[in-house]
Short mmCIF file of C-alpha atoms and ligand atoms in Angstrom, two decimals:
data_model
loop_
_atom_site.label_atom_id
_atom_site.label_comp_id
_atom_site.label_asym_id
_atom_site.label_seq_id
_atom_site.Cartn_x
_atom_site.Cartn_y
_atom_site.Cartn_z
CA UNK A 154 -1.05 0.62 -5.16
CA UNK A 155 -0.12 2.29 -8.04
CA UNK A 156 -1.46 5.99 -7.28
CA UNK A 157 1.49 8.56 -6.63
CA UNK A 158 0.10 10.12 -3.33
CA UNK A 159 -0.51 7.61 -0.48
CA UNK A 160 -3.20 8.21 1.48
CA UNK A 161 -4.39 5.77 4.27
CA UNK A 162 -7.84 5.45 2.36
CA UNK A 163 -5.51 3.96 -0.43
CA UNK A 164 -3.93 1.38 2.15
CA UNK A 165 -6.22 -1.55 1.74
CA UNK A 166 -6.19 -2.06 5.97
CA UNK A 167 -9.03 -1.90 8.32
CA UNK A 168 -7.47 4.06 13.29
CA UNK A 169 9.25 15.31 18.98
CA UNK A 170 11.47 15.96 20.75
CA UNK A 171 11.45 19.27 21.75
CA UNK A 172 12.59 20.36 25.02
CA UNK A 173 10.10 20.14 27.95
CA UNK A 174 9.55 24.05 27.61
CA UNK A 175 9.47 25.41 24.24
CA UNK A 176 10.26 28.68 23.90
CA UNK A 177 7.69 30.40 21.99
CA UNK A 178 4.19 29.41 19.70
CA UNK A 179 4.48 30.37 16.40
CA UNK A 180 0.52 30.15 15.46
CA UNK A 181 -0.42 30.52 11.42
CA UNK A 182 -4.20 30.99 10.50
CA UNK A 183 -5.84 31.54 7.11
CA UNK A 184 -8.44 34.47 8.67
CA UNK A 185 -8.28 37.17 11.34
CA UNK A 186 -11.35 35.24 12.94
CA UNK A 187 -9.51 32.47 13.42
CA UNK A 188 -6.51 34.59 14.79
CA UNK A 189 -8.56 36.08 17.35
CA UNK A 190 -9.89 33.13 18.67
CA UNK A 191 -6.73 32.18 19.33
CA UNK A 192 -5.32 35.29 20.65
CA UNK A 193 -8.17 34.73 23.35
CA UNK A 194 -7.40 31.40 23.90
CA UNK A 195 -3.51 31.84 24.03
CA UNK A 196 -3.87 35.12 26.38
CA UNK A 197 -2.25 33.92 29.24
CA UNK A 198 1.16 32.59 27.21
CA UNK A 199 3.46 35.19 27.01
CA UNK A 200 5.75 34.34 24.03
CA UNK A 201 3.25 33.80 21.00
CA UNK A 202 3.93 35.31 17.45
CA UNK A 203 0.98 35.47 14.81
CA UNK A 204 1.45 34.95 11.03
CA UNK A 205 -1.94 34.96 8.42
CA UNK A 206 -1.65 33.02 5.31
CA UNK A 207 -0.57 32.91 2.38
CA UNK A 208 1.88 35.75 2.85
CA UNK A 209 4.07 35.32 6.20
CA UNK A 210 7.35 35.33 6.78
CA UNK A 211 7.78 34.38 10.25
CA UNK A 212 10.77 31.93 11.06
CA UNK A 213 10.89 29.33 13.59
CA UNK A 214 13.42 27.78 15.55
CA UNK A 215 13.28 23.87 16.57
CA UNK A 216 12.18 24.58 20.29
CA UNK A 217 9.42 26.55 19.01
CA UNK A 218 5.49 25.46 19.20
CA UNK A 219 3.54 25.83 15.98
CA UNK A 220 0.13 26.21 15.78
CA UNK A 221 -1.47 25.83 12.26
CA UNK A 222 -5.49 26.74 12.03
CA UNK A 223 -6.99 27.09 8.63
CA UNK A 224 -9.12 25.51 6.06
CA UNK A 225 -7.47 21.88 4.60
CA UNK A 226 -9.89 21.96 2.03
CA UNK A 227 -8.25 25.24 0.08
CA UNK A 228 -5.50 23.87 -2.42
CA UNK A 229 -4.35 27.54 -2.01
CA UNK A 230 -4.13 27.69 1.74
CA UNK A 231 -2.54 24.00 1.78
CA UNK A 232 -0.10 25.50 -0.86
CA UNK A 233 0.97 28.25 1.94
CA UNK A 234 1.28 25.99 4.35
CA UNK A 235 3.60 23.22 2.57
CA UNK A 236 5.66 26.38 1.51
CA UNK A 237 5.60 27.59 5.33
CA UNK A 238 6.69 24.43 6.67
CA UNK A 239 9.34 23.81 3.69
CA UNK A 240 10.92 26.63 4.73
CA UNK A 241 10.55 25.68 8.64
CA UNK A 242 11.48 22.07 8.72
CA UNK A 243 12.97 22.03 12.27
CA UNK A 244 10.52 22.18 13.71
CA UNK A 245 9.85 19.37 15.79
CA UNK A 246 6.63 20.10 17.25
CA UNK A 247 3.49 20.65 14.04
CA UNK A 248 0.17 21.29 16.03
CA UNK A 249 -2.73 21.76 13.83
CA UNK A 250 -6.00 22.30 14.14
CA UNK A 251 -9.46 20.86 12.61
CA UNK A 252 -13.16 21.75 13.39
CA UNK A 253 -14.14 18.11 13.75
CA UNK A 254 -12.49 14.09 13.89
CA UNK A 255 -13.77 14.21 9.94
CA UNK A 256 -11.34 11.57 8.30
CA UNK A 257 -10.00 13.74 5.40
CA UNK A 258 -8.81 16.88 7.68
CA UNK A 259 -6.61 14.82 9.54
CA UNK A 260 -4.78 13.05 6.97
CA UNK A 261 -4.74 15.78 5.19
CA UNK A 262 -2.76 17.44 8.26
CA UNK A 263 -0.50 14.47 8.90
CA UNK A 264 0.33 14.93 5.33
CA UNK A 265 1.74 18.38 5.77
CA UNK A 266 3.77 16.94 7.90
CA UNK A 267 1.26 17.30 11.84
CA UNK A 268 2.92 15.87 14.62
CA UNK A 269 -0.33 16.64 16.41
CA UNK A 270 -3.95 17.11 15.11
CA UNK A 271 -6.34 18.44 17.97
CA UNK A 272 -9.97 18.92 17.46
CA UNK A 273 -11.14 22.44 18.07
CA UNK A 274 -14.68 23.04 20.49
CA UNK A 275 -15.51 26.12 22.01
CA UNK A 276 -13.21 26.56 25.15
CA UNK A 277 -10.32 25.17 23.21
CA UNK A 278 -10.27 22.50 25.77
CA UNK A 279 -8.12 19.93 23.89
CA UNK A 280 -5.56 22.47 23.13
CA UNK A 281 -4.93 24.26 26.39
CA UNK A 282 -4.76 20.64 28.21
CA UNK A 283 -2.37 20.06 25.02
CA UNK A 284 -0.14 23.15 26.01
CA UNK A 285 -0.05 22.12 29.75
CA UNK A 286 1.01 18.71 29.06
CA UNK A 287 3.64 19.13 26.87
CA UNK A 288 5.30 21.71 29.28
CA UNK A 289 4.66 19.29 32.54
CA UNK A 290 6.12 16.30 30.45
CA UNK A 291 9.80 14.83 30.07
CA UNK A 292 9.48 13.35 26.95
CA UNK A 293 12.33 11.63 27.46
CA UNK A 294 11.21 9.55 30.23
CA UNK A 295 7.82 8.67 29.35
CA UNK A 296 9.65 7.66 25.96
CA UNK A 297 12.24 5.74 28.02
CA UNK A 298 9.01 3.68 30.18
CA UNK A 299 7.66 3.02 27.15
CA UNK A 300 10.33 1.42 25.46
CA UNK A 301 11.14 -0.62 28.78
CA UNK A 302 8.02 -2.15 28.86
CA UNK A 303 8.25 -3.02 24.84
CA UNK A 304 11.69 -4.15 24.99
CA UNK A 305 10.46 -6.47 28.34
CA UNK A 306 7.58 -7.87 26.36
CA UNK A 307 10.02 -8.45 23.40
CA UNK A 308 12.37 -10.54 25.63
CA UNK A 309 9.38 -12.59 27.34
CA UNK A 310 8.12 -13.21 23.35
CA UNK A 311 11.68 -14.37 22.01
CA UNK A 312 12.22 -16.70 25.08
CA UNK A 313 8.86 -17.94 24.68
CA UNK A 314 9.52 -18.71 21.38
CA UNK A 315 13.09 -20.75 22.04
CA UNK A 316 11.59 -23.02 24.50
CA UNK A 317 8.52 -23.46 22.38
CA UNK A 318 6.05 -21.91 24.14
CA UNK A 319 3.03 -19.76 22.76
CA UNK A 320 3.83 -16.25 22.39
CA UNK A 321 2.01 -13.86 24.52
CA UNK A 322 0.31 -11.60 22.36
CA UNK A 323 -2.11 -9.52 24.49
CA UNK A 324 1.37 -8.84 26.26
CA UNK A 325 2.73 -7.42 23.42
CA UNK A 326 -0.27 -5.75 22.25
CA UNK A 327 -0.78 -3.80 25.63
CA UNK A 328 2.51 -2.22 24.61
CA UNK A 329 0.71 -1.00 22.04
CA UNK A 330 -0.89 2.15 23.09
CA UNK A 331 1.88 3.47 25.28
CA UNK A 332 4.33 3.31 21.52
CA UNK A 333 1.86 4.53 19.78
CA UNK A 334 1.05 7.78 22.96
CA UNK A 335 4.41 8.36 22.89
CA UNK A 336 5.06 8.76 19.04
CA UNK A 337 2.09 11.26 18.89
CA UNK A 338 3.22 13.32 21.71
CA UNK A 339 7.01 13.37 21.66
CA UNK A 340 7.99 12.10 17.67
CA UNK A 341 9.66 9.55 16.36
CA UNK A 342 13.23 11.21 17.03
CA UNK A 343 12.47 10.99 20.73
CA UNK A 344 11.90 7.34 20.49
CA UNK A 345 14.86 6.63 17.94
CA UNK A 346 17.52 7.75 20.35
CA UNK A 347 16.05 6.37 23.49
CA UNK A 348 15.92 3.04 21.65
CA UNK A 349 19.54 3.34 20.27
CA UNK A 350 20.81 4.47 23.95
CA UNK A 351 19.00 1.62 26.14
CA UNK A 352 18.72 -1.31 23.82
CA UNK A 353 20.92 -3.60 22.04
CA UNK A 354 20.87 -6.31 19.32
CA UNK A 355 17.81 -7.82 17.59
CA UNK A 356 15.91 -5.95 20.38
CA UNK A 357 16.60 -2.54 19.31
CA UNK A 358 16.17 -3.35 15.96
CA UNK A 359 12.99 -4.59 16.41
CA UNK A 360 12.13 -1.66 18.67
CA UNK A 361 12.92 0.88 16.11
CA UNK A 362 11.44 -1.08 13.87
CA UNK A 363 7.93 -0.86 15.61
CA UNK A 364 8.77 3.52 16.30
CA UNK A 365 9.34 3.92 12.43
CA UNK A 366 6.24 1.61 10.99
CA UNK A 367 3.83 3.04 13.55
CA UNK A 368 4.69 6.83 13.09
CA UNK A 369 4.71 6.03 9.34
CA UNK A 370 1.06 5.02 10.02
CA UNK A 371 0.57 7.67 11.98
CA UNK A 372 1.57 10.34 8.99
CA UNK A 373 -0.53 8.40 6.75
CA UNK A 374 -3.55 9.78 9.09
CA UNK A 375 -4.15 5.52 9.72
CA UNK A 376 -7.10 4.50 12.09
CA UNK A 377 -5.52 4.10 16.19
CA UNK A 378 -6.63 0.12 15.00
CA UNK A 379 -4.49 -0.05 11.70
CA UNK A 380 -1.86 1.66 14.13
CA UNK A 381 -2.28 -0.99 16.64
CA UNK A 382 -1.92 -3.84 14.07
CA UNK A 383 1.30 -2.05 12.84
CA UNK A 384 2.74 -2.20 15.82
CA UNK A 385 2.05 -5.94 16.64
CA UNK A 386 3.57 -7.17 13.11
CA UNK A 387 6.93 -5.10 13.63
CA UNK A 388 7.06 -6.10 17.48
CA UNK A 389 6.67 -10.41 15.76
CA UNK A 390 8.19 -9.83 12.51
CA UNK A 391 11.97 -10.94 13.68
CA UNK A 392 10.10 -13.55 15.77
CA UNK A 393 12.00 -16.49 13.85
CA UNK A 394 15.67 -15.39 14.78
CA UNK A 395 14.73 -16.32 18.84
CA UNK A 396 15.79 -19.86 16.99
CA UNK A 397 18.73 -18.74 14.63
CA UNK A 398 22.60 -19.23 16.97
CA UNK A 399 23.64 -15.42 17.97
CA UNK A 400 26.78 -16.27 16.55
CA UNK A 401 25.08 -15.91 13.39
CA UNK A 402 23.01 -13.23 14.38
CA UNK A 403 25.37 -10.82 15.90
CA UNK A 404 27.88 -11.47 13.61
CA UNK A 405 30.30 -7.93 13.03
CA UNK A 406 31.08 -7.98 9.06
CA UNK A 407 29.98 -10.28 6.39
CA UNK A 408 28.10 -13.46 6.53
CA UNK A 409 29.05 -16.82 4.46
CA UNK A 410 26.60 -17.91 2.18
CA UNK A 411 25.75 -20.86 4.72
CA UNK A 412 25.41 -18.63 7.40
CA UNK A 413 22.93 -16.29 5.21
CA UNK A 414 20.85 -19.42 4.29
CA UNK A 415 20.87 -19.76 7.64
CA UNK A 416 19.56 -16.12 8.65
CA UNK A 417 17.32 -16.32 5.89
CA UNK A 418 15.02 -18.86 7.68
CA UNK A 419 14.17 -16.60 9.95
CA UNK A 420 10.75 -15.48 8.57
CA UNK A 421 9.31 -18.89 7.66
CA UNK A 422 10.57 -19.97 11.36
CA UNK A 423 8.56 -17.42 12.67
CA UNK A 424 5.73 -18.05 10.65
CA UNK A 425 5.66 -21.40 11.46
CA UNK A 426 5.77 -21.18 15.15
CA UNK A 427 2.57 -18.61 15.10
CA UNK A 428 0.26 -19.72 12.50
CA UNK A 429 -1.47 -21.75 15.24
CA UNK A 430 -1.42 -19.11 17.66
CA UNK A 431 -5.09 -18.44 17.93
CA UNK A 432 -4.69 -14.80 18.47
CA UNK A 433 -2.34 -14.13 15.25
CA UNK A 434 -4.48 -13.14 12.40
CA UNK A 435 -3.46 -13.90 8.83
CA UNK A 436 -2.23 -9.70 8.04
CA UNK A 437 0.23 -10.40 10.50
CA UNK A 438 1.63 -13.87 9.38
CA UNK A 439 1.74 -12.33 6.37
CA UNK A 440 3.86 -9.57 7.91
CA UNK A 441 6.28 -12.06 9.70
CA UNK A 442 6.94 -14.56 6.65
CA UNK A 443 6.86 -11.90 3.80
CA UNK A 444 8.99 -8.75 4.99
CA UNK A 445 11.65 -10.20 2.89
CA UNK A 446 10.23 -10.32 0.04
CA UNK A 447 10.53 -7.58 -2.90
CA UNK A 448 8.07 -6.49 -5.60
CA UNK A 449 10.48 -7.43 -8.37
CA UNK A 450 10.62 -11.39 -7.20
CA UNK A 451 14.28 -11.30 -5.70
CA UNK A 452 13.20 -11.57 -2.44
CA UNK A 453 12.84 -14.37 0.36
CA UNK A 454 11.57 -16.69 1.61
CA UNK A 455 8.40 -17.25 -1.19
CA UNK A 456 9.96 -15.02 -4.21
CA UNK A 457 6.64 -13.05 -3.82
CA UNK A 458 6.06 -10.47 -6.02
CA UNK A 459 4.12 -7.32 -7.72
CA UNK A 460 0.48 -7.58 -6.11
CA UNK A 461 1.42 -10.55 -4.16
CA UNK A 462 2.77 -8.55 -1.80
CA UNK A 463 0.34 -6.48 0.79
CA UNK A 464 0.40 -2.75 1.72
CA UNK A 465 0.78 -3.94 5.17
CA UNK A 466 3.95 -5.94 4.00
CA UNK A 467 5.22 -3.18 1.69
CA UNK A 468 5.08 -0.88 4.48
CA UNK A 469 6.94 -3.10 7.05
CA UNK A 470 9.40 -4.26 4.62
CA UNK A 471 10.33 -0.48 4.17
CA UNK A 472 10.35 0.12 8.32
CA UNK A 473 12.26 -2.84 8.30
CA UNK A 474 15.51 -1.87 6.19
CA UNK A 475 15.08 1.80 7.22
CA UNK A 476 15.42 0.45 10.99
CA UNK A 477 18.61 -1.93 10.01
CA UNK A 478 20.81 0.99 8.63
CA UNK A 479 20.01 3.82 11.31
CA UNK A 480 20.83 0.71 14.24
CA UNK A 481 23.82 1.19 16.21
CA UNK A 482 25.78 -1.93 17.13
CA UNK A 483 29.43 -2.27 18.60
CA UNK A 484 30.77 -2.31 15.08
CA UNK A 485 28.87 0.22 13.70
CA UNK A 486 27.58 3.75 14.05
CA UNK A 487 24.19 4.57 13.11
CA UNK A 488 24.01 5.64 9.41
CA UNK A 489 22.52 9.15 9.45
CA UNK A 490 18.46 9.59 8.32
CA UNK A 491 19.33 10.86 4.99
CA UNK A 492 21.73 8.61 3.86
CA UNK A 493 19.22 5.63 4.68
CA UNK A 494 16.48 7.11 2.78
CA UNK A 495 18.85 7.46 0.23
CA UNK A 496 19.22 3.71 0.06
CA UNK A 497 15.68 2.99 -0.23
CA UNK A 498 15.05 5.92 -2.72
CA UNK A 499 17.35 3.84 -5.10
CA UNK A 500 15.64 0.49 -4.75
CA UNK A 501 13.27 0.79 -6.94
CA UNK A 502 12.43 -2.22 -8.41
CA UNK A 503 12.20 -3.49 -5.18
CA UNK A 504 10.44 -0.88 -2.93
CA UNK A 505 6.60 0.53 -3.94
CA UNK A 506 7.61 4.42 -4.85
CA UNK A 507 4.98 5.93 -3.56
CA UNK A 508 5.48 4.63 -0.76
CA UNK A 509 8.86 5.04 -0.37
CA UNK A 510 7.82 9.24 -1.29
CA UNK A 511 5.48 8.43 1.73
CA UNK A 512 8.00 7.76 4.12
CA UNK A 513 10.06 10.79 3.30
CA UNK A 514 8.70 13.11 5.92
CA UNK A 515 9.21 10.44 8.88
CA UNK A 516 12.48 9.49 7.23
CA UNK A 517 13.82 12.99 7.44
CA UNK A 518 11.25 15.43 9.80
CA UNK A 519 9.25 13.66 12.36
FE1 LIG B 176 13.66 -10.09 9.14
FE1 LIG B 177 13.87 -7.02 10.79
#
């Protein structure tokens, strides 16, 4: 890809954490019809503020509920809204609103930075059952089942794979829907620090792994099938260190050169082991023996490079190091969002840009 904006039409593929009772809804609209119909819906809730675009000033706090309503086609009103949000980036949960499941609206909205898009009809069904939910829910332990379950099928994969078994992946795929549930609803903070609390080792790195590449498909606006294949790469892409000692593999510090070679077998194990796996398809053993490599040829195992290298790769291979330096292990503390975006701002020989500009809002925001 060589365009500057990412969209998941570019992508050659094939579909927060607030607390359980925000505070207030915040909702912007572009028209006073649009803020009526909402002042009808939202009658019964008793904390709700109203702001029209382009001019409002209203300021949000993280706990609040926004609501955003108005026409994605206007680069005016889209203008408004990017200025709305820049100026309201805590806030964790981004509802918006679309007249109908019409692919360009909802990238479009994931692009301003949605954490939810809900299709409007008549009674406002979606978004009142939206409302209730979200103030029923404890994020945190629907986040924390979910995770179990992923972290169990993660365990049954790597053991299959040291005895030499075949990998179970309809197990790992029915984790699927559950990640990918839980990053829509309660963002990919939520799942970042239930991962870092409950997990350990290659298993919460592969964990966060899967939470950051799915809710970066999810902000491209990526079909819930693309999503789905996302998530099964990350969840195998590690699959080759089930085979590489844990001396080497939890080592605190630096490796030795013979220990990296070592490491650095890790994808072409994996790929190895799966490429007779009848229900692996090629996008994903692509995933598991290429996430090493770069775009400038310095990577491993292949030396892959330039349009050798998929979107699907490109895209994991940024998940990949972005989950490494935010991981907490007994020697080290988590390296803040920032400062890991930082890192892969500055490879850039290595690392697609627009992609890496992609990955900005769910480096920082979501
Ligand atoms: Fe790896
Ligand atoms: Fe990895």
């Amino acid at each position: 890809m060589s365009s500057k904006t990412v969209t998941a039409t570019a992508l050659r593929f094939t579909d927060r954490t607030p607390a359980s009772s925000p505070a207030r809804i915040t909702v912007i609209t572009d028209s006073s019809a649009r803020t009526k119909r909402l002042k009808q819906a939202l009658q019964r809730h008793i904390n709700v503020q109203y702001a029209t675009l382009p001019k409002t000033c209203a300021r949000l706090s993280s706990d609040d509920q926004l609501i955003v309503w108005a026409d994605l086609k206007s680069v005016e009103t889209i203008f408004a809204i990017r200025k709305f949000l820049d100026q309201n980036r805590g806030v964790t949960q981004r509802i918006f609103l679309i007249e109908d499941r019409i692919h360009p609206a909802s990238a479009q909205a994931y692009a301003l930075g949605a954490t939810h898009v809900l299709i409007v009809d008549q009674s406002m069904t979606s978004l009142h059952r939206f409302l209730r939910d979200s103030a029923a829910q404890n994020p945190n332990a629907e986040t924390e089942a979910a995770a179990q379950h992923s972290a169990q099928m993660l365990e049954a994969s790597f053991t299959a794979m040291s005895n030499g078994e075949l990998v179970d992946i309809d197990g790992l795929q029915d984790c699927a829907d559950s990640t990918i549930s839980c990053l829509n609803r309660h963002g990919l903070s939520g799942w970042l620090g239930v991962v870092r609390r409950h997990h350990k080792a290659t298993y919460q790195h592969v964990l966060l792994v899967s939470g950051v590449l799915v809710d970066f498909g999810i902000s491209l606006g990526l079909r819930h099938a693309d999503l789905r294949t996302l998530h099964l790469a990350a969840m195998l892409h590690d699959i080759g260190k089930a085979k590489i000692p844990l001396s080497i593999l939890d080592k605190p510090g630096r490796l030795e050169p013979q220990e990296r070679l070592i490491i650095e077998r890790h994808p072409s194990i994996g790929f190895d082991a799966l490429q007779d796996n009848p229900r692996v398809t090629p996008e994903i053993l692509d995933g598991v023996r290429h996430h090493h490599e770069y775009l400038d040829g310095s990577g491993y195992p292949d030396r892959l490079s330039g349009s050798e290298i998929s979107d699907i790769v490109r895209m994991l291979t940024i998940a990949d190091i972005f989950g490494a330096l935010i991981e907490e292990r007994s020697y080290k503390p988590p390296m803040p969002r920032q400062q890991a975006y930082n890192i892969l701002l500055q490879m850039t020989t290595r690392l697609e840009t627009a992609l890496v500009s992609a990955f900005e809002t769910v480096a920082l925001e979501r």
